[in-house]
Amino acid sequence: MASERTLSIIKPDATERNLTGQIIARLEGAGLRVIAQKRVWWKKKDAKKFYDVHKDQPFYKDLVAFMTSGPIVVQVLEGEDAIAKNREVMGATSPVDAAPGTIRKDFGVNIERNSAHGSDSPETAKKEIAFLFSKKEIVG
Ligand code: UDP
Ligand code: MG
C-alpha cells in the first residue's frame, strides 16, 4: 500500500476538553504524519457543505449544530494506508461500539460527540482536503 493522504478533524467536544494534543499523539503514534493543520470555527454553511452527504439523515441538523458549537482542528494526515489507519485509530462511529484503546472509545461522549473525523475513501479524502486546505498550506 502506497503513501496516502486523509482529512482528519478534531471535533468541538475534544477541543473544548483540551484533548487536541492527546489526539494528535495517538495519530502520530500510529505512524501518521500531520502535514497540514489549522484551528477554525465553522459557520453553519461550512458544516452543512462538509456533511452534505448526510443531508437526508435524521442526525444532520444536530450534527451541523454540534460542529459549529466550538472550534475544530482540521488536519491533513499522510502515511502508509492513511485512510484506513486513521479510521482504525479513531474507532467505530459510536464510542459504545469502538474498540478499546481507540480515540472514540477513550474520548468520545456519544455517537454524535465522538471527538474525531476521518475521510472514508480516497475520493472523499481528496474532496475533503480540497475543501479545507489550499495546496500551499500542505507541506509534506
Ligand atoms: N452521527 C450522529 N448520529 C448517527 C450517526 C452519525 O450524530 O447516528 C454523526 C457523528 O458525529 C459521525 C458523523 O455524524 O461521526 C458522520 O457520520 P458517519 O456515518 O459518516 O460516521 P463516521 O464516518 O464519522 O464514523
Ligand atoms: Mg463518515
PDB file of N, CA, C and O in Angstrom, residues 85-129:
ATOM      1  N   LYS A  85      -5.886   3.518   8.271  1.00  0.00           N
ATOM      2  CA  LYS A  85      -5.172   3.592   9.555  1.00  0.00           C
ATOM      3  C   LYS A  85      -5.811   4.638  10.472  1.00  0.00           C
ATOM      4  O   LYS A  85      -6.026   4.400  11.652  1.00  0.00           O
ATOM      5  N   ASN A  86      -6.156   5.792   9.890  1.00  0.00           N
ATOM      6  CA  ASN A  86      -6.796   6.837  10.699  1.00  0.00           C
ATOM      7  C   ASN A  86      -8.134   6.345  11.254  1.00  0.00           C
ATOM      8  O   ASN A  86      -8.448   6.558  12.431  1.00  0.00           O
ATOM      9  N   ARG A  87      -8.900   5.652  10.419  1.00  0.00           N
ATOM     10  CA  ARG A  87     -10.213   5.174  10.883  1.00  0.00           C
ATOM     11  C   ARG A  87     -10.050   4.084  11.943  1.00  0.00           C
ATOM     12  O   ARG A  87     -10.878   3.965  12.859  1.00  0.00           O
ATOM     13  N   GLU A  88      -8.969   3.319  11.833  1.00  0.00           N
ATOM     14  CA  GLU A  88      -8.697   2.287  12.841  1.00  0.00           C
ATOM     15  C   GLU A  88      -8.341   2.935  14.193  1.00  0.00           C
ATOM     16  O   GLU A  88      -8.837   2.509  15.245  1.00  0.00           O
ATOM     17  N   VAL A  89      -7.513   3.964  14.147  1.00  0.00           N
ATOM     18  CA  VAL A  89      -7.115   4.662  15.384  1.00  0.00           C
ATOM     19  C   VAL A  89      -8.309   5.395  16.007  1.00  0.00           C
ATOM     20  O   VAL A  89      -8.429   5.485  17.229  1.00  0.00           O
ATOM     21  N   MET A  90      -9.224   5.901  15.141  1.00  0.00           N
ATOM     22  CA  MET A  90     -10.426   6.587  15.651  1.00  0.00           C
ATOM     23  C   MET A  90     -11.387   5.607  16.305  1.00  0.00           C
ATOM     24  O   MET A  90     -11.990   5.901  17.318  1.00  0.00           O
ATOM     25  N   GLY A  91     -11.603   4.463  15.663  1.00  0.00           N
ATOM     26  CA  GLY A  91     -12.587   3.503  16.146  1.00  0.00           C
ATOM     27  C   GLY A  91     -13.958   3.730  15.521  1.00  0.00           C
ATOM     28  O   GLY A  91     -14.157   4.680  14.760  1.00  0.00           O
ATOM     29  N   ALA A  92     -14.902   2.871  15.852  1.00  0.00           N
ATOM     30  CA  ALA A  92     -16.258   2.924  15.285  1.00  0.00           C
ATOM     31  C   ALA A  92     -16.944   4.242  15.643  1.00  0.00           C
ATOM     32  O   ALA A  92     -16.587   4.897  16.626  1.00  0.00           O
ATOM     33  N   THR A  93     -17.941   4.608  14.833  1.00  0.00           N
ATOM     34  CA  THR A  93     -18.627   5.901  14.983  1.00  0.00           C
ATOM     35  C   THR A  93     -19.120   6.133  16.411  1.00  0.00           C
ATOM     36  O   THR A  93     -18.927   7.211  16.975  1.00  0.00           O
ATOM     37  N   SER A  94     -19.763   5.124  17.001  1.00  0.00           N
ATOM     38  CA  SER A  94     -20.239   5.262  18.373  1.00  0.00           C
ATOM     39  C   SER A  94     -19.179   4.778  19.366  1.00  0.00           C
ATOM     40  O   SER A  94     -18.663   3.664  19.224  1.00  0.00           O
ATOM     41  N   PRO A  95     -18.893   5.565  20.384  1.00  0.00           N
ATOM     42  CA  PRO A  95     -17.934   5.130  21.418  1.00  0.00           C
ATOM     43  C   PRO A  95     -18.335   3.785  22.040  1.00  0.00           C
ATOM     44  O   PRO A  95     -17.457   3.018  22.459  1.00  0.00           O
ATOM     45  N   VAL A  96     -19.613   3.506  22.048  1.00  0.00           N
ATOM     46  CA  VAL A  96     -20.095   2.235  22.617  1.00  0.00           C
ATOM     47  C   VAL A  96     -19.561   1.042  21.819  1.00  0.00           C
ATOM     48  O   VAL A  96     -19.225  -0.002  22.381  1.00  0.00           O
ATOM     49  N   ASP A  97     -19.476   1.217  20.488  1.00  0.00           N
ATOM     50  CA  ASP A  97     -19.024   0.128  19.608  1.00  0.00           C
ATOM     51  C   ASP A  97     -17.517   0.160  19.344  1.00  0.00           C
ATOM     52  O   ASP A  97     -16.964  -0.797  18.803  1.00  0.00           O
ATOM     53  N   ALA A  98     -16.875   1.268  19.664  1.00  0.00           N
ATOM     54  CA  ALA A  98     -15.454   1.435  19.330  1.00  0.00           C
ATOM     55  C   ALA A  98     -14.584   0.489  20.159  1.00  0.00           C
ATOM     56  O   ALA A  98     -14.862   0.224  21.330  1.00  0.00           O
ATOM     57  N   ALA A  99     -13.521  -0.006  19.535  1.00  0.00           N
ATOM     58  CA  ALA A  99     -12.605  -0.954  20.202  1.00  0.00           C
ATOM     59  C   ALA A  99     -11.828  -0.252  21.314  1.00  0.00           C
ATOM     60  O   ALA A  99     -11.561   0.957  21.233  1.00  0.00           O
ATOM     61  N   PRO A 100     -11.439  -1.014  22.333  1.00  0.00           N
ATOM     62  CA  PRO A 100     -10.632  -0.445  23.418  1.00  0.00           C
ATOM     63  C   PRO A 100      -9.353   0.199  22.875  1.00  0.00           C
ATOM     64  O   PRO A 100      -8.755  -0.318  21.930  1.00  0.00           O
ATOM     65  N   GLY A 101      -8.977   1.327  23.441  1.00  0.00           N
ATOM     66  CA  GLY A 101      -7.738   1.997  23.037  1.00  0.00           C
ATOM     67  C   GLY A 101      -7.890   2.937  21.857  1.00  0.00           C
ATOM     68  O   GLY A 101      -6.931   3.603  21.472  1.00  0.00           O
ATOM     69  N   THR A 102      -9.094   3.007  21.277  1.00  0.00           N
ATOM     70  CA  THR A 102      -9.300   3.933  20.154  1.00  0.00           C
ATOM     71  C   THR A 102      -9.669   5.328  20.695  1.00  0.00           C
ATOM     72  O   THR A 102     -10.091   5.476  21.854  1.00  0.00           O
ATOM     73  N   ILE A 103      -9.514   6.322  19.818  1.00  0.00           N
ATOM     74  CA  ILE A 103      -9.819   7.708  20.200  1.00  0.00           C
ATOM     75  C   ILE A 103     -11.278   7.839  20.633  1.00  0.00           C
ATOM     76  O   ILE A 103     -11.593   8.441  21.664  1.00  0.00           O
ATOM     77  N   ARG A 104     -12.176   7.255  19.840  1.00  0.00           N
ATOM     78  CA  ARG A 104     -13.598   7.428  20.151  1.00  0.00           C
ATOM     79  C   ARG A 104     -14.015   6.668  21.409  1.00  0.00           C
ATOM     80  O   ARG A 104     -14.881   7.136  22.159  1.00  0.00           O
ATOM     81  N   LYS A 105     -13.386   5.515  21.654  1.00  0.00           N
ATOM     82  CA  LYS A 105     -13.686   4.788  22.897  1.00  0.00           C
ATOM     83  C   LYS A 105     -13.202   5.584  24.107  1.00  0.00           C
ATOM     84  O   LYS A 105     -13.909   5.732  25.093  1.00  0.00           O
ATOM     85  N   ASP A 106     -11.988   6.114  24.000  1.00  0.00           N
ATOM     86  CA  ASP A 106     -11.379   6.756  25.168  1.00  0.00           C
ATOM     87  C   ASP A 106     -11.841   8.192  25.391  1.00  0.00           C
ATOM     88  O   ASP A 106     -11.875   8.658  26.525  1.00  0.00           O
ATOM     89  N   PHE A 107     -12.193   8.898  24.298  1.00  0.00           N
ATOM     90  CA  PHE A 107     -12.529  10.318  24.440  1.00  0.00           C
ATOM     91  C   PHE A 107     -13.953  10.670  24.018  1.00  0.00           C
ATOM     92  O   PHE A 107     -14.456  11.730  24.400  1.00  0.00           O
ATOM     93  N   GLY A 108     -14.594   9.865  23.188  1.00  0.00           N
ATOM     94  CA  GLY A 108     -15.916  10.188  22.660  1.00  0.00           C
ATOM     95  C   GLY A 108     -16.970  10.230  23.764  1.00  0.00           C
ATOM     96  O   GLY A 108     -16.909   9.467  24.732  1.00  0.00           O
ATOM     97  N   VAL A 109     -17.933  11.132  23.594  1.00  0.00           N
ATOM     98  CA  VAL A 109     -19.009  11.296  24.588  1.00  0.00           C
ATOM     99  C   VAL A 109     -20.211  10.443  24.196  1.00  0.00           C
ATOM    100  O   VAL A 109     -20.810   9.762  25.026  1.00  0.00           O
ATOM    101  N   ASN A 110     -20.571  10.503  22.909  1.00  0.00           N
ATOM    102  CA  ASN A 110     -21.679   9.689  22.380  1.00  0.00           C
ATOM    103  C   ASN A 110     -21.526   9.600  20.858  1.00  0.00           C
ATOM    104  O   ASN A 110     -20.522  10.067  20.313  1.00  0.00           O
ATOM    105  N   ILE A 111     -22.522   9.005  20.190  1.00  0.00           N
ATOM    106  CA  ILE A 111     -22.386   8.761  18.740  1.00  0.00           C
ATOM    107  C   ILE A 111     -22.211  10.060  17.952  1.00  0.00           C
ATOM    108  O   ILE A 111     -21.567  10.072  16.901  1.00  0.00           O
ATOM    109  N   GLU A 112     -22.739  11.170  18.447  1.00  0.00           N
ATOM    110  CA  GLU A 112     -22.551  12.456  17.761  1.00  0.00           C
ATOM    111  C   GLU A 112     -21.235  13.122  18.191  1.00  0.00           C
ATOM    112  O   GLU A 112     -20.395  13.461  17.349  1.00  0.00           O
ATOM    113  N   ARG A 113     -21.057  13.254  19.473  1.00  0.00           N
ATOM    114  CA  ARG A 113     -19.877  13.946  20.030  1.00  0.00           C
ATOM    115  C   ARG A 113     -18.748  12.924  20.186  1.00  0.00           C
ATOM    116  O   ARG A 113     -18.378  12.546  21.304  1.00  0.00           O
ATOM    117  N   ASN A 114     -18.221  12.502  19.017  1.00  0.00           N
ATOM    118  CA  ASN A 114     -17.269  11.381  19.022  1.00  0.00           C
ATOM    119  C   ASN A 114     -15.823  11.800  18.724  1.00  0.00           C
ATOM    120  O   ASN A 114     -15.012  11.000  18.274  1.00  0.00           O
ATOM    121  N   SER A 115     -15.528  13.059  18.971  1.00  0.00           N
ATOM    122  CA  SER A 115     -14.152  13.587  19.075  1.00  0.00           C
ATOM    123  C   SER A 115     -13.334  13.704  17.795  1.00  0.00           C
ATOM    124  O   SER A 115     -12.423  14.523  17.733  1.00  0.00           O
ATOM    125  N   ALA A 116     -13.600  12.855  16.794  1.00  0.00           N
ATOM    126  CA  ALA A 116     -12.737  12.872  15.607  1.00  0.00           C
ATOM    127  C   ALA A 116     -13.499  12.514  14.338  1.00  0.00           C
ATOM    128  O   ALA A 116     -14.509  11.802  14.384  1.00  0.00           O
ATOM    129  N   HIS A 117     -12.988  13.029  13.228  1.00  0.00           N
ATOM    130  CA  HIS A 117     -13.481  12.666  11.886  1.00  0.00           C
ATOM    131  C   HIS A 117     -12.313  12.167  11.060  1.00  0.00           C
ATOM    132  O   HIS A 117     -11.198  12.676  11.185  1.00  0.00           O
ATOM    133  N   GLY A 118     -12.567  11.202  10.186  1.00  0.00           N
ATOM    134  CA  GLY A 118     -11.578  10.768   9.209  1.00  0.00           C
ATOM    135  C   GLY A 118     -12.255  10.426   7.896  1.00  0.00           C
ATOM    136  O   GLY A 118     -13.323   9.801   7.893  1.00  0.00           O
ATOM    137  N   SER A 119     -11.646  10.822   6.779  1.00  0.00           N
ATOM    138  CA  SER A 119     -12.217  10.513   5.456  1.00  0.00           C
ATOM    139  C   SER A 119     -12.408   9.007   5.308  1.00  0.00           C
ATOM    140  O   SER A 119     -11.673   8.215   5.898  1.00  0.00           O
ATOM    141  N   ASP A 120     -13.395   8.619   4.478  1.00  0.00           N
ATOM    142  CA  ASP A 120     -13.716   7.187   4.364  1.00  0.00           C
ATOM    143  C   ASP A 120     -13.281   6.529   3.057  1.00  0.00           C
ATOM    144  O   ASP A 120     -13.468   5.328   2.887  1.00  0.00           O
ATOM    145  N   SER A 121     -12.720   7.298   2.120  1.00  0.00           N
ATOM    146  CA  SER A 121     -12.244   6.711   0.847  1.00  0.00           C
ATOM    147  C   SER A 121     -11.283   7.689   0.189  1.00  0.00           C
ATOM    148  O   SER A 121     -11.264   8.876   0.547  1.00  0.00           O
ATOM    149  N   PRO A 122     -10.492   7.228  -0.788  1.00  0.00           N
ATOM    150  CA  PRO A 122      -9.571   8.149  -1.482  1.00  0.00           C
ATOM    151  C   PRO A 122     -10.304   9.315  -2.140  1.00  0.00           C
ATOM    152  O   PRO A 122      -9.820  10.457  -2.097  1.00  0.00           O
ATOM    153  N   GLU A 123     -11.475   9.062  -2.707  1.00  0.00           N
ATOM    154  CA  GLU A 123     -12.254  10.132  -3.366  1.00  0.00           C
ATOM    155  C   GLU A 123     -12.698  11.166  -2.339  1.00  0.00           C
ATOM    156  O   GLU A 123     -12.590  12.375  -2.557  1.00  0.00           O
ATOM    157  N   THR A 124     -13.242  10.692  -1.211  1.00  0.00           N
ATOM    158  CA  THR A 124     -13.701  11.595  -0.148  1.00  0.00           C
ATOM    159  C   THR A 124     -12.525  12.383   0.418  1.00  0.00           C
ATOM    160  O   THR A 124     -12.632  13.585   0.678  1.00  0.00           O
ATOM    161  N   ALA A 125     -11.397  11.703   0.619  1.00  0.00           N
ATOM    162  CA  ALA A 125     -10.223  12.373   1.187  1.00  0.00           C
ATOM    163  C   ALA A 125      -9.797  13.535   0.289  1.00  0.00           C
ATOM    164  O   ALA A 125      -9.554  14.644   0.776  1.00  0.00           O
ATOM    165  N   LYS A 126      -9.748  13.294  -1.006  1.00  0.00           N
ATOM    166  CA  LYS A 126      -9.337  14.328  -1.950  1.00  0.00           C
ATOM    167  C   LYS A 126     -10.283  15.542  -1.881  1.00  0.00           C
ATOM    168  O   LYS A 126      -9.848  16.687  -1.820  1.00  0.00           O
ATOM    169  N   LYS A 127     -11.560  15.236  -1.861  1.00  0.00           N
ATOM    170  CA  LYS A 127     -12.587  16.280  -1.814  1.00  0.00           C
ATOM    171  C   LYS A 127     -12.517  17.063  -0.491  1.00  0.00           C
ATOM    172  O   LYS A 127     -12.561  18.297  -0.485  1.00  0.00           O
ATOM    173  N   GLU A 128     -12.416  16.345   0.615  1.00  0.00           N
ATOM    174  CA  GLU A 128     -12.404  16.990   1.933  1.00  0.00           C
ATOM    175  C   GLU A 128     -11.136  17.829   2.140  1.00  0.00           C
ATOM    176  O   GLU A 128     -11.188  18.913   2.719  1.00  0.00           O
ATOM    177  N   ILE A 129      -9.986  17.328   1.653  1.00  0.00           N
ATOM    178  CA  ILE A 129      -8.732  18.084   1.770  1.00  0.00           C
ATOM    179  C   ILE A 129      -8.840  19.382   0.962  1.00  0.00           C
ATOM    180  O   ILE A 129      -8.497  20.458   1.453  1.00  0.00           O
TER     181      ILE A 129
END
